[in-house]
């Protein structure tokens, strides 16, 4: 998230910085861009931002591999959504706190670098916990039966996995907010914040593509045979190998960032005096600000919330759908290899999604100027409705008459359904480009026209993103359990919300045409 949910959550820091100064840019100057002795070159900016690529590499692995992997540990499909609750919680809680204290950090190595360093260390530990959760669980008392024949639950491994998953989400938020803020610090003045955020997004795109490629790779246990153990078969070994590379990449990118950032220490005299409530005051101000929002912002908030209700099922179940409905595999048992192949194919599909997203992003400003932002937003939701409906229909047709318990032979996917599924993944990148830019652009333009604080409004807009994610995480599992239809119910719900939002966007959103590059960068792309 943010990208997925994390990306959306990362924008709270900007709002927090502006909250402390009443919605102006006072905080940026007073809290302080510590003065630098010499201008920052583009090359230095590019190298200082490298950590964002490392973080996105790990996030791409998390999006593509962890929902399927959790089921190999015996976590029921109907409970998988609950493991993702940490995303919206981390975005809502961690980002304001980290943003608050990173603005006021007087460490000798700078304001942002201590948080980047600490966050990356926690990410590496979390990734190792996830990758080796099966082995750790075996040592903690899980079954001694070989993973190729055991089909039950491994609760010790599942507990280690969930702890690692939650720490990973919290640590990602700890790094991304200060990372964006540091780029704004370094690029201020000579280059401007748009350049810094554009470089940040470029590294994120590179990290996403490399991460999905790593997740699609099936050769890790071939290259590193020691990855396979009695508790960790092929799918687990692939995940373990991909996550070990994530540790290496994060260490390298973090080291380069820390070396090239060159932050000047913030003097205690430069820290703006704040209330004794500390970070809690940021939350209080955020909620109090709701009454000061421009009237049109409430329409933007409503449409944004419904939009994310339609998208989160895709973010959560995309590769699982490919492994379960298209490849007709199972996370455990004799069809586990087929399921794992489908998951890897889903990671390939997400590469297509990322490419389509990047290409479409260049067209969005022109489309919004020609059609208005609300029409573009409405069309994108109509497209999500059509594509998710196709996913529901294709999944049902693929599984029609198929009885896993009665099918002795191992059959792969129908080539026709596989091709349609990959096309759907690629086309999903088009509305995803709108998701990551237009809501933030509309919010920015509404507040500028009606005299509101832009940073404040964008911070509030983040609430309209994390709350729907929380709702889907809590309800997707029970709905799945009630219907017992795999991913079909979640995608059906997503399609219904997308259709509702198609209408809401046309009638509730204000007429706006501009999508600035600043808004695009704030939107996480």
Short mmCIF file of C-alpha atoms in Angstrom, two decimals:
data_model
loop_
_atom_site.label_atom_id
_atom_site.label_comp_id
_atom_site.label_asym_id
_atom_site.label_seq_id
_atom_site.Cartn_x
_atom_site.Cartn_y
_atom_site.Cartn_z
CA UNK A 1 0.00 0.00 0.00
CA UNK A 2 0.26 2.85 -1.06
CA UNK A 3 2.37 1.06 -3.44
CA UNK A 4 0.12 0.58 -1.91
CA UNK A 5 -1.12 1.60 1.56
CA UNK A 6 2.25 2.53 2.82
CA UNK A 7 2.58 5.13 0.14
CA UNK A 8 -0.69 6.70 1.14
CA UNK A 9 0.27 6.56 4.79
CA UNK A 10 3.59 8.27 4.14
CA UNK A 11 1.90 11.56 3.35
CA UNK A 12 0.84 12.20 6.95
CA UNK A 13 4.34 13.46 7.72
CA UNK A 14 3.88 16.40 5.35
CA UNK A 15 0.60 17.24 7.05
CA UNK A 16 2.19 16.92 10.48
CA UNK A 17 4.98 19.31 9.53
CA UNK A 18 2.42 21.86 8.33
CA UNK A 19 0.14 21.31 11.32
CA UNK A 20 2.82 22.49 13.66
CA UNK A 21 2.93 25.79 11.79
CA UNK A 22 -0.78 26.29 11.28
CA UNK A 23 -0.89 24.97 7.75
CA UNK A 24 1.83 27.21 6.36
CA UNK A 25 5.40 26.48 5.42
CA UNK A 26 6.75 28.08 8.53
CA UNK A 27 7.77 24.75 9.97
CA UNK A 28 9.98 24.06 7.01
CA UNK A 29 11.99 27.11 7.66
CA UNK A 30 11.82 27.29 11.44
CA UNK A 31 12.19 23.66 12.34
CA UNK A 32 14.53 23.77 9.80
CA UNK A 33 16.26 22.94 6.72
CA UNK A 34 19.62 23.00 8.37
CA UNK A 35 21.84 25.30 6.41
CA UNK A 36 24.16 23.57 3.99
CA UNK A 37 27.62 24.82 3.17
CA UNK A 38 27.41 24.09 -0.55
CA UNK A 39 24.71 23.40 -3.17
CA UNK A 40 23.54 19.84 -3.59
CA UNK A 41 24.18 18.34 -7.02
CA UNK A 42 21.67 16.18 -8.90
CA UNK A 43 24.08 13.25 -8.59
CA UNK A 44 24.18 13.62 -4.81
CA UNK A 45 20.38 13.87 -4.65
CA UNK A 46 20.09 10.71 -6.73
CA UNK A 47 22.50 8.77 -4.53
CA UNK A 48 21.02 10.13 -1.28
CA UNK A 49 17.61 8.78 -2.32
CA UNK A 50 18.78 5.24 -3.08
CA UNK A 51 17.28 3.82 0.14
CA UNK A 52 13.77 4.35 -1.25
CA UNK A 53 14.57 1.82 -3.98
CA UNK A 54 15.72 -0.71 -1.39
CA UNK A 55 12.60 -0.24 0.71
CA UNK A 56 10.33 -0.56 -2.32
CA UNK A 57 12.16 -3.74 -3.36
CA UNK A 58 11.15 -5.32 -0.05
CA UNK A 59 7.64 -3.88 -0.27
CA UNK A 60 7.15 -5.42 -3.73
CA UNK A 61 8.11 -8.81 -2.28
CA UNK A 62 5.68 -8.25 0.58
CA UNK A 63 2.82 -7.45 -1.79
CA UNK A 64 3.44 -10.35 -4.14
CA UNK A 65 4.52 -13.19 -1.82
CA UNK A 66 3.29 -12.87 1.74
CA UNK A 67 -0.45 -13.48 1.41
CA UNK A 68 0.18 -16.81 -0.37
CA UNK A 69 3.06 -17.74 1.94
CA UNK A 70 1.01 -17.22 5.09
CA UNK A 71 -1.38 -19.94 3.90
CA UNK A 72 1.46 -22.46 3.60
CA UNK A 73 1.88 -22.05 7.37
CA UNK A 74 -1.71 -23.12 7.90
CA UNK A 75 -3.29 -19.67 8.29
CA UNK A 76 -6.76 -20.05 6.71
CA UNK A 77 -7.50 -17.97 3.64
CA UNK A 78 -10.34 -16.27 5.52
CA UNK A 79 -7.86 -15.01 8.15
CA UNK A 80 -5.17 -13.74 5.77
CA UNK A 81 -6.74 -10.28 5.56
CA UNK A 82 -6.30 -9.83 9.32
CA UNK A 83 -2.52 -9.96 8.95
CA UNK A 84 -2.73 -6.82 6.80
CA UNK A 85 -4.37 -4.70 9.49
CA UNK A 86 -0.91 -3.51 10.47
CA UNK A 87 -0.65 -1.47 7.24
CA UNK A 88 -3.31 1.15 7.96
CA UNK A 89 -2.47 1.15 11.68
CA UNK A 90 1.20 1.78 10.95
CA UNK A 91 0.36 4.52 8.48
CA UNK A 92 -1.98 6.29 10.86
CA UNK A 93 0.11 5.96 14.03
CA UNK A 94 3.77 5.68 13.05
CA UNK A 95 4.00 8.35 10.38
CA UNK A 96 2.82 11.32 12.49
CA UNK A 97 5.01 10.30 15.43
CA UNK A 98 8.11 9.71 13.32
CA UNK A 99 7.44 12.88 11.33
CA UNK A 100 7.06 14.90 14.52
CA UNK A 101 10.29 13.72 16.11
CA UNK A 102 12.37 13.66 12.92
CA UNK A 103 11.56 17.37 12.47
CA UNK A 104 13.02 18.01 15.93
CA UNK A 105 15.89 15.53 16.05
CA UNK A 106 19.21 17.13 17.07
CA UNK A 107 21.39 14.06 16.45
CA UNK A 108 24.95 14.67 15.28
CA UNK A 109 24.26 12.75 12.06
CA UNK A 110 21.23 14.85 11.14
CA UNK A 111 17.46 14.94 11.54
CA UNK A 112 16.41 12.18 9.17
CA UNK A 113 19.32 9.76 9.06
CA UNK A 114 18.86 8.34 12.59
CA UNK A 115 15.31 7.25 11.70
CA UNK A 116 16.40 5.85 8.34
CA UNK A 117 19.18 3.86 10.02
CA UNK A 118 16.97 2.51 12.81
CA UNK A 119 14.13 1.69 10.43
CA UNK A 120 16.40 -0.20 8.00
CA UNK A 121 17.89 -2.27 10.82
CA UNK A 122 14.39 -3.27 11.97
CA UNK A 123 13.40 -4.06 8.37
CA UNK A 124 16.37 -6.43 7.99
CA UNK A 125 15.52 -8.22 11.25
CA UNK A 126 11.84 -8.45 10.26
CA UNK A 127 12.64 -9.82 6.81
CA UNK A 128 14.86 -12.51 8.33
CA UNK A 129 12.10 -13.44 10.79
CA UNK A 130 9.63 -13.85 7.93
CA UNK A 131 12.00 -15.75 5.66
CA UNK A 132 13.10 -18.19 8.37
CA UNK A 133 9.75 -18.42 10.18
CA UNK A 134 9.21 -22.05 9.10
CA UNK A 135 12.63 -23.10 10.41
CA UNK A 136 12.22 -21.13 13.62
CA UNK A 137 8.76 -22.63 14.15
CA UNK A 138 10.17 -26.14 13.77
CA UNK A 139 12.70 -25.43 16.52
CA UNK A 140 9.93 -23.97 18.71
CA UNK A 141 7.87 -27.16 18.59
CA UNK A 142 6.03 -27.31 15.28
CA UNK A 143 5.65 -30.65 13.54
CA UNK A 144 8.76 -32.65 12.66
CA UNK A 145 7.03 -34.03 9.56
CA UNK A 146 8.60 -32.98 6.27
CA UNK A 147 7.02 -29.90 4.69
CA UNK A 148 6.32 -31.79 1.45
CA UNK A 149 3.82 -34.09 3.18
CA UNK A 150 2.52 -32.05 6.12
CA UNK A 151 -0.74 -30.17 5.42
CA UNK A 152 -1.70 -28.92 8.89
CA UNK A 153 -1.06 -25.68 10.73
CA UNK A 154 2.31 -24.61 12.07
CA UNK A 155 1.29 -22.13 14.71
CA UNK A 156 4.75 -21.32 16.07
CA UNK A 157 5.96 -20.49 12.57
CA UNK A 158 2.77 -18.48 11.96
CA UNK A 159 3.36 -16.48 15.16
CA UNK A 160 6.95 -15.66 14.15
CA UNK A 161 5.74 -14.71 10.68
CA UNK A 162 3.01 -12.37 11.98
CA UNK A 163 5.39 -10.63 14.41
CA UNK A 164 7.89 -10.13 11.60
CA UNK A 165 5.15 -8.90 9.24
CA UNK A 166 3.94 -6.27 11.70
CA UNK A 167 7.45 -5.06 12.50
CA UNK A 168 8.19 -4.86 8.79
CA UNK A 169 5.18 -2.62 8.15
CA UNK A 170 5.99 -0.33 11.06
CA UNK A 171 9.66 -0.12 10.04
CA UNK A 172 8.79 0.67 6.40
CA UNK A 173 6.76 3.63 7.60
CA UNK A 174 9.62 4.68 9.86
CA UNK A 175 11.94 4.95 6.85
CA UNK A 176 9.71 6.27 4.09
CA UNK A 177 8.47 9.42 5.83
CA UNK A 178 11.91 10.74 6.88
CA UNK A 179 13.28 9.64 3.49
CA UNK A 180 10.82 11.86 1.65
CA UNK A 181 11.38 14.70 4.11
CA UNK A 182 15.15 14.45 3.67
CA UNK A 183 14.80 14.74 -0.09
CA UNK A 184 12.70 17.87 0.41
CA UNK A 185 15.40 19.23 2.76
CA UNK A 186 18.25 18.57 0.34
CA UNK A 187 16.49 19.76 -2.80
CA UNK A 188 15.03 22.94 -1.28
CA UNK A 189 16.34 26.14 -2.78
CA UNK A 190 18.51 25.11 -5.70
CA UNK A 191 16.42 22.37 -7.32
CA UNK A 192 13.04 22.59 -5.59
CA UNK A 193 11.04 19.82 -3.89
CA UNK A 194 9.54 18.52 -7.14
CA UNK A 195 12.96 17.38 -8.32
CA UNK A 196 13.68 15.63 -5.04
CA UNK A 197 10.35 13.83 -4.97
CA UNK A 198 10.67 12.88 -8.66
CA UNK A 199 13.99 11.18 -7.88
CA UNK A 200 12.37 9.49 -4.88
CA UNK A 201 9.61 8.11 -7.10
CA UNK A 202 12.10 6.99 -9.77
CA UNK A 203 13.92 4.87 -7.20
CA UNK A 204 10.59 3.46 -6.03
CA UNK A 205 9.73 2.43 -9.58
CA UNK A 206 13.10 0.73 -10.01
CA UNK A 207 12.72 -1.03 -6.66
CA UNK A 208 9.23 -2.24 -7.56
CA UNK A 209 10.27 -3.78 -10.87
CA UNK A 210 13.33 -5.49 -9.37
CA UNK A 211 11.30 -6.72 -6.39
CA UNK A 212 8.59 -8.26 -8.56
CA UNK A 213 11.27 -9.86 -10.76
CA UNK A 214 12.83 -11.39 -7.67
CA UNK A 215 9.45 -12.64 -6.49
CA UNK A 216 8.80 -14.22 -9.89
CA UNK A 217 12.10 -16.10 -9.82
CA UNK A 218 11.92 -19.85 -9.10
CA UNK A 219 15.66 -20.56 -9.08
CA UNK A 220 16.63 -19.54 -5.55
CA UNK A 221 16.73 -23.11 -4.16
CA UNK A 222 18.65 -24.19 -7.28
CA UNK A 223 21.26 -21.47 -6.85
CA UNK A 224 21.33 -21.82 -3.06
CA UNK A 225 20.39 -25.41 -2.18
CA UNK A 226 20.84 -24.80 1.56
CA UNK A 227 17.69 -22.67 1.52
CA UNK A 228 15.59 -25.85 1.44
CA UNK A 229 15.16 -27.62 4.76
CA UNK A 230 12.76 -30.16 6.25
CA UNK A 231 10.55 -27.26 7.31
CA UNK A 232 11.02 -25.13 4.19
CA UNK A 233 10.18 -26.55 0.77
CA UNK A 234 10.35 -24.89 -2.66
CA UNK A 235 7.86 -22.03 -2.14
CA UNK A 236 9.36 -21.19 1.25
CA UNK A 237 12.92 -21.44 -0.12
CA UNK A 238 12.05 -19.07 -2.98
CA UNK A 239 10.66 -16.56 -0.51
CA UNK A 240 13.68 -16.99 1.76
CA UNK A 241 16.10 -16.38 -1.11
CA UNK A 242 14.21 -13.31 -2.33
CA UNK A 243 14.09 -11.84 1.18
CA UNK A 244 17.79 -12.50 1.78
CA UNK A 245 18.55 -10.44 -1.32
CA UNK A 246 16.27 -7.75 0.12
CA UNK A 247 18.46 -7.60 3.23
CA UNK A 248 21.58 -7.17 1.10
CA UNK A 249 19.96 -4.53 -1.10
CA UNK A 250 18.60 -2.59 1.87
CA UNK A 251 22.00 -2.57 3.59
CA UNK A 252 23.70 -1.34 0.41
CA UNK A 253 21.12 1.32 -0.43
CA UNK A 254 20.93 2.50 3.19
CA UNK A 255 24.73 2.85 3.36
CA UNK A 256 24.83 4.87 0.15
CA UNK A 257 22.01 7.12 1.37
CA UNK A 258 23.64 7.74 4.74
CA UNK A 259 26.96 8.50 3.06
CA UNK A 260 25.64 10.94 0.45
CA UNK A 261 22.91 12.68 2.46
CA UNK A 262 25.38 14.77 4.43
CA UNK A 263 22.76 16.32 6.71
CA UNK A 264 23.88 19.14 8.95
CA UNK A 265 22.99 18.64 12.64
CA UNK A 266 20.01 20.67 13.80
CA UNK A 267 20.76 23.05 16.61
CA UNK A 268 18.52 22.92 19.66
CA UNK A 269 18.02 26.65 19.23
CA UNK A 270 16.41 26.03 15.82
CA UNK A 271 13.75 23.67 17.14
CA UNK A 272 10.33 25.33 17.24
CA UNK A 273 8.81 25.45 20.71
CA UNK A 274 5.87 23.08 20.92
CA UNK A 275 3.26 22.08 23.46
CA UNK A 276 4.16 19.66 26.22
CA UNK A 277 1.89 17.05 24.67
CA UNK A 278 4.59 16.21 22.13
CA UNK A 279 3.50 14.01 19.25
CA UNK A 280 0.00 13.69 20.73
CA UNK A 281 -0.62 17.33 19.85
CA UNK A 282 -0.19 16.47 16.16
CA UNK A 283 -3.05 13.96 16.37
CA UNK A 284 -5.21 16.46 18.25
CA UNK A 285 -4.59 19.18 15.70
CA UNK A 286 -5.25 16.77 12.84
CA UNK A 287 -8.74 15.91 14.08
CA UNK A 288 -9.56 19.47 15.12
CA UNK A 289 -8.71 20.61 11.61
CA UNK A 290 -11.65 18.69 10.15
CA UNK A 291 -14.01 21.55 10.96
CA UNK A 292 -11.75 23.99 9.10
CA UNK A 293 -11.65 22.05 5.84
CA UNK A 294 -13.05 23.67 2.69
CA UNK A 295 -16.59 22.32 2.05
CA UNK A 296 -15.59 20.64 -1.21
CA UNK A 297 -12.93 18.61 0.64
CA UNK A 298 -15.59 16.49 2.32
CA UNK A 299 -16.72 15.31 -1.12
CA UNK A 300 -13.11 14.52 -2.01
CA UNK A 301 -12.73 12.56 1.23
CA UNK A 302 -15.87 10.52 0.57
CA UNK A 303 -14.93 9.62 -3.00
CA UNK A 304 -11.36 8.79 -1.94
CA UNK A 305 -12.61 6.43 0.77
CA UNK A 306 -14.89 4.53 -1.62
CA UNK A 307 -12.10 4.38 -4.20
CA UNK A 308 -9.76 2.66 -1.75
CA UNK A 309 -12.51 0.27 -0.69
CA UNK A 310 -12.50 -0.93 -4.30
CA UNK A 311 -8.70 -1.19 -4.61
CA UNK A 312 -7.54 -2.87 -1.43
CA UNK A 313 -8.85 -6.37 -2.34
CA UNK A 314 -6.64 -6.30 -5.43
CA UNK A 315 -3.56 -5.23 -3.47
CA UNK A 316 -4.17 -7.95 -0.93
CA UNK A 317 -5.15 -10.96 -3.06
CA UNK A 318 -3.75 -10.39 -6.58
CA UNK A 319 -1.05 -13.09 -6.62
CA UNK A 320 -3.14 -15.43 -4.47
CA UNK A 321 -5.89 -15.23 -7.10
CA UNK A 322 -3.42 -16.20 -9.80
CA UNK A 323 -2.18 -19.20 -7.83
CA UNK A 324 -5.56 -20.37 -6.56
CA UNK A 325 -8.17 -19.55 -9.21
CA UNK A 326 -6.12 -19.39 -12.43
CA UNK A 327 -3.48 -22.06 -11.78
CA UNK A 328 -5.88 -24.06 -9.57
CA UNK A 329 -3.23 -24.82 -6.98
CA UNK A 330 -3.37 -25.15 -3.21
CA UNK A 331 -1.00 -23.60 -0.65
CA UNK A 332 -0.40 -27.00 0.94
CA UNK A 333 -0.34 -30.57 -0.28
CA UNK A 334 0.44 -32.08 -3.69
CA UNK A 335 -0.75 -28.98 -5.58
CA UNK A 336 1.50 -26.60 -3.65
CA UNK A 337 4.02 -26.38 -6.50
CA UNK A 338 1.27 -25.35 -8.92
CA UNK A 339 0.06 -22.70 -6.47
CA UNK A 340 3.63 -21.39 -6.08
CA UNK A 341 4.02 -21.21 -9.87
CA UNK A 342 0.82 -19.17 -10.05
CA UNK A 343 2.05 -16.80 -7.36
CA UNK A 344 5.27 -16.22 -9.29
CA UNK A 345 3.22 -15.63 -12.45
CA UNK A 346 1.22 -13.07 -10.48
CA UNK A 347 4.48 -11.29 -9.65
CA UNK A 348 5.20 -11.14 -13.39
CA UNK A 349 1.76 -9.62 -13.86
CA UNK A 350 2.58 -6.97 -11.26
CA UNK A 351 5.64 -6.03 -13.29
CA UNK A 352 3.27 -5.30 -16.17
CA UNK A 353 1.12 -3.29 -13.75
CA UNK A 354 4.11 -1.15 -12.72
CA UNK A 355 5.12 -0.52 -16.34
CA UNK A 356 1.60 0.51 -17.34
CA UNK A 357 1.38 2.72 -14.26
CA UNK A 358 4.60 4.53 -15.17
CA UNK A 359 3.62 5.10 -18.79
CA UNK A 360 0.10 6.28 -17.90
CA UNK A 361 1.39 8.77 -15.34
CA UNK A 362 2.87 10.90 -18.10
CA UNK A 363 -0.57 11.21 -19.73
CA UNK A 364 -2.66 12.05 -16.67
CA UNK A 365 -1.95 15.83 -16.49
CA UNK A 366 -2.99 16.27 -20.13
CA UNK A 367 -6.11 14.12 -19.67
CA UNK A 368 -7.18 16.08 -16.60
CA UNK A 369 -6.77 19.38 -18.38
CA UNK A 370 -8.85 18.12 -21.30
CA UNK A 371 -11.55 16.13 -19.49
CA UNK A 372 -11.37 17.49 -15.90
CA UNK A 373 -10.06 15.52 -12.96
CA UNK A 374 -13.45 14.22 -11.88
CA UNK A 375 -14.12 12.66 -15.30
CA UNK A 376 -10.69 11.02 -15.33
CA UNK A 377 -11.27 9.76 -11.78
CA UNK A 378 -14.71 8.42 -12.73
CA UNK A 379 -13.40 6.66 -15.86
CA UNK A 380 -10.60 5.04 -13.85
CA UNK A 381 -13.12 3.63 -11.38
CA UNK A 382 -15.29 2.34 -14.22
CA UNK A 383 -12.21 0.59 -15.55
CA UNK A 384 -11.54 -0.97 -12.13
CA UNK A 385 -15.15 -2.18 -12.06
CA UNK A 386 -14.79 -3.85 -15.46
CA UNK A 387 -11.41 -5.42 -14.69
CA UNK A 388 -12.44 -6.75 -11.28
CA UNK A 389 -15.63 -8.14 -12.80
CA UNK A 390 -13.46 -9.91 -15.36
CA UNK A 391 -11.34 -11.32 -12.51
CA UNK A 392 -14.46 -12.66 -10.81
CA UNK A 393 -15.85 -14.20 -14.02
CA UNK A 394 -12.54 -15.67 -15.17
CA UNK A 395 -11.85 -17.10 -11.72
CA UNK A 396 -15.28 -18.73 -11.58
CA UNK A 397 -14.97 -20.15 -15.09
CA UNK A 398 -11.51 -21.49 -14.34
CA UNK A 399 -12.77 -23.27 -11.22
CA UNK A 400 -16.10 -24.41 -12.74
CA UNK A 401 -16.47 -28.13 -12.34
CA UNK A 402 -13.01 -28.36 -10.79
CA UNK A 403 -12.93 -30.37 -7.56
CA UNK A 404 -9.45 -30.18 -6.00
CA UNK A 405 -10.14 -33.06 -3.63
CA UNK A 406 -11.25 -35.32 -6.52
CA UNK A 407 -8.60 -34.33 -9.06
CA UNK A 408 -5.65 -36.67 -8.83
CA UNK A 409 -3.62 -35.30 -11.73
CA UNK A 410 -1.71 -32.05 -11.47
CA UNK A 411 -3.05 -29.70 -14.12
CA UNK A 412 -1.70 -26.29 -14.90
CA UNK A 413 -3.67 -23.23 -15.96
CA UNK A 414 -5.79 -22.95 -19.05
CA UNK A 415 -3.61 -20.86 -21.44
CA UNK A 416 -6.60 -18.71 -22.37
CA UNK A 417 -7.39 -17.84 -18.75
CA UNK A 418 -3.70 -17.25 -18.00
CA UNK A 419 -3.44 -14.79 -20.90
CA UNK A 420 -6.58 -12.93 -19.79
CA UNK A 421 -5.25 -12.74 -16.22
CA UNK A 422 -1.93 -11.23 -17.33
CA UNK A 423 -3.79 -8.72 -19.51
CA UNK A 424 -5.93 -7.73 -16.52
CA UNK A 425 -2.82 -7.16 -14.42
CA UNK A 426 -1.29 -4.96 -17.11
CA UNK A 427 -4.47 -2.91 -17.60
CA UNK A 428 -4.83 -2.38 -13.83
CA UNK A 429 -1.77 -0.15 -14.03
CA UNK A 430 -3.77 2.49 -15.93
CA UNK A 431 -6.35 3.27 -13.19
CA UNK A 432 -3.64 2.74 -10.57
CA UNK A 433 -1.78 5.73 -12.00
CA UNK A 434 -4.93 7.78 -11.39
CA UNK A 435 -5.23 6.39 -7.86
CA UNK A 436 -1.71 7.51 -6.99
CA UNK A 437 -2.05 11.05 -8.34
CA UNK A 438 -5.49 12.52 -9.04
CA UNK A 439 -6.99 12.42 -5.50
CA UNK A 440 -4.00 14.35 -4.17
CA UNK A 441 -4.11 16.80 -7.06
CA UNK A 442 -7.83 17.45 -6.55
CA UNK A 443 -7.31 17.98 -2.81
CA UNK A 444 -4.45 20.37 -3.51
CA UNK A 445 -6.45 22.42 -6.00
CA UNK A 446 -9.57 22.55 -3.81
CA UNK A 447 -7.65 23.87 -0.84
CA UNK A 448 -5.75 26.42 -2.89
CA UNK A 449 -8.99 27.78 -4.36
CA UNK A 450 -10.83 27.94 -1.06
CA UNK A 451 -8.04 29.18 1.14
CA UNK A 452 -7.31 26.02 3.13
CA UNK A 453 -3.93 24.68 4.18
CA UNK A 454 -2.82 22.17 1.58
CA UNK A 455 -0.58 20.13 3.82
CA UNK A 456 -3.33 19.95 6.41
CA UNK A 457 -5.95 18.80 3.92
CA UNK A 458 -3.68 16.18 2.39
CA UNK A 459 -2.96 14.85 5.88
CA UNK A 460 -6.68 14.52 6.51
CA UNK A 461 -7.07 12.86 3.10
CA UNK A 462 -4.81 10.10 4.39
CA UNK A 463 -7.52 9.22 6.95
CA UNK A 464 -9.87 8.52 4.03
CA UNK A 465 -7.33 5.95 2.82
CA UNK A 466 -6.28 4.07 5.95
CA UNK A 467 -9.81 3.66 7.33
CA UNK A 468 -11.15 1.84 4.22
CA UNK A 469 -8.10 -0.41 4.31
CA UNK A 470 -8.87 -1.24 7.91
CA UNK A 471 -12.50 -1.99 7.00
CA UNK A 472 -11.49 -4.39 4.20
CA UNK A 473 -8.91 -6.12 6.40
CA UNK A 474 -11.54 -6.76 9.08
CA UNK A 475 -14.40 -7.83 6.79
CA UNK A 476 -12.79 -9.69 3.86
CA UNK A 477 -12.03 -12.76 5.98
CA UNK A 478 -15.52 -13.26 7.46
CA UNK A 479 -17.12 -12.74 4.04
CA UNK A 480 -14.74 -15.29 2.52
CA UNK A 481 -15.57 -17.73 5.34
CA UNK A 482 -19.30 -17.24 4.80
CA UNK A 483 -19.21 -17.94 1.06
CA UNK A 484 -16.11 -20.20 0.92
CA UNK A 485 -15.33 -19.01 -2.61
CA UNK A 486 -11.65 -18.09 -2.33
CA UNK A 487 -10.89 -14.59 -3.64
CA UNK A 488 -14.15 -14.17 -5.56
CA UNK A 489 -16.12 -12.43 -2.76
CA UNK A 490 -13.38 -9.85 -2.12
CA UNK A 491 -13.04 -8.99 -5.82
CA UNK A 492 -16.82 -8.85 -6.15
CA UNK A 493 -16.99 -6.33 -3.30
CA UNK A 494 -14.18 -4.33 -4.90
CA UNK A 495 -16.04 -4.24 -8.22
CA UNK A 496 -19.24 -3.07 -6.53
CA UNK A 497 -17.46 -0.21 -4.74
CA UNK A 498 -15.71 0.75 -7.99
CA UNK A 499 -19.07 1.05 -9.75
CA UNK A 500 -20.48 3.16 -6.90
CA UNK A 501 -17.42 5.41 -7.02
CA UNK A 502 -17.80 5.84 -10.80
CA UNK A 503 -21.09 7.61 -10.14
CA UNK A 504 -19.98 9.45 -7.00
CA UNK A 505 -16.94 10.92 -8.75
CA UNK A 506 -19.09 12.45 -11.48
CA UNK A 507 -21.64 14.05 -9.17
CA UNK A 508 -19.73 14.83 -5.97
CA UNK A 509 -16.29 16.00 -7.05
CA UNK A 510 -15.61 19.65 -7.96
CA UNK A 511 -14.59 20.54 -11.50
CA UNK A 512 -10.82 20.77 -11.54
CA UNK A 513 -8.41 20.44 -14.44
CA UNK A 514 -4.89 20.86 -13.13
CA UNK A 515 -2.70 18.00 -11.94
CA UNK A 516 0.57 19.55 -10.87
CA UNK A 517 3.81 17.64 -10.64
CA UNK A 518 3.87 18.44 -6.94
CA UNK A 519 0.56 16.69 -6.48
CA UNK A 520 1.78 13.74 -8.52
CA UNK A 521 4.77 13.40 -6.24
CA UNK A 522 2.65 13.79 -3.12
CA UNK A 523 0.48 10.99 -4.44
CA UNK A 524 3.33 8.55 -4.17
CA UNK A 525 4.06 7.91 -7.82
#
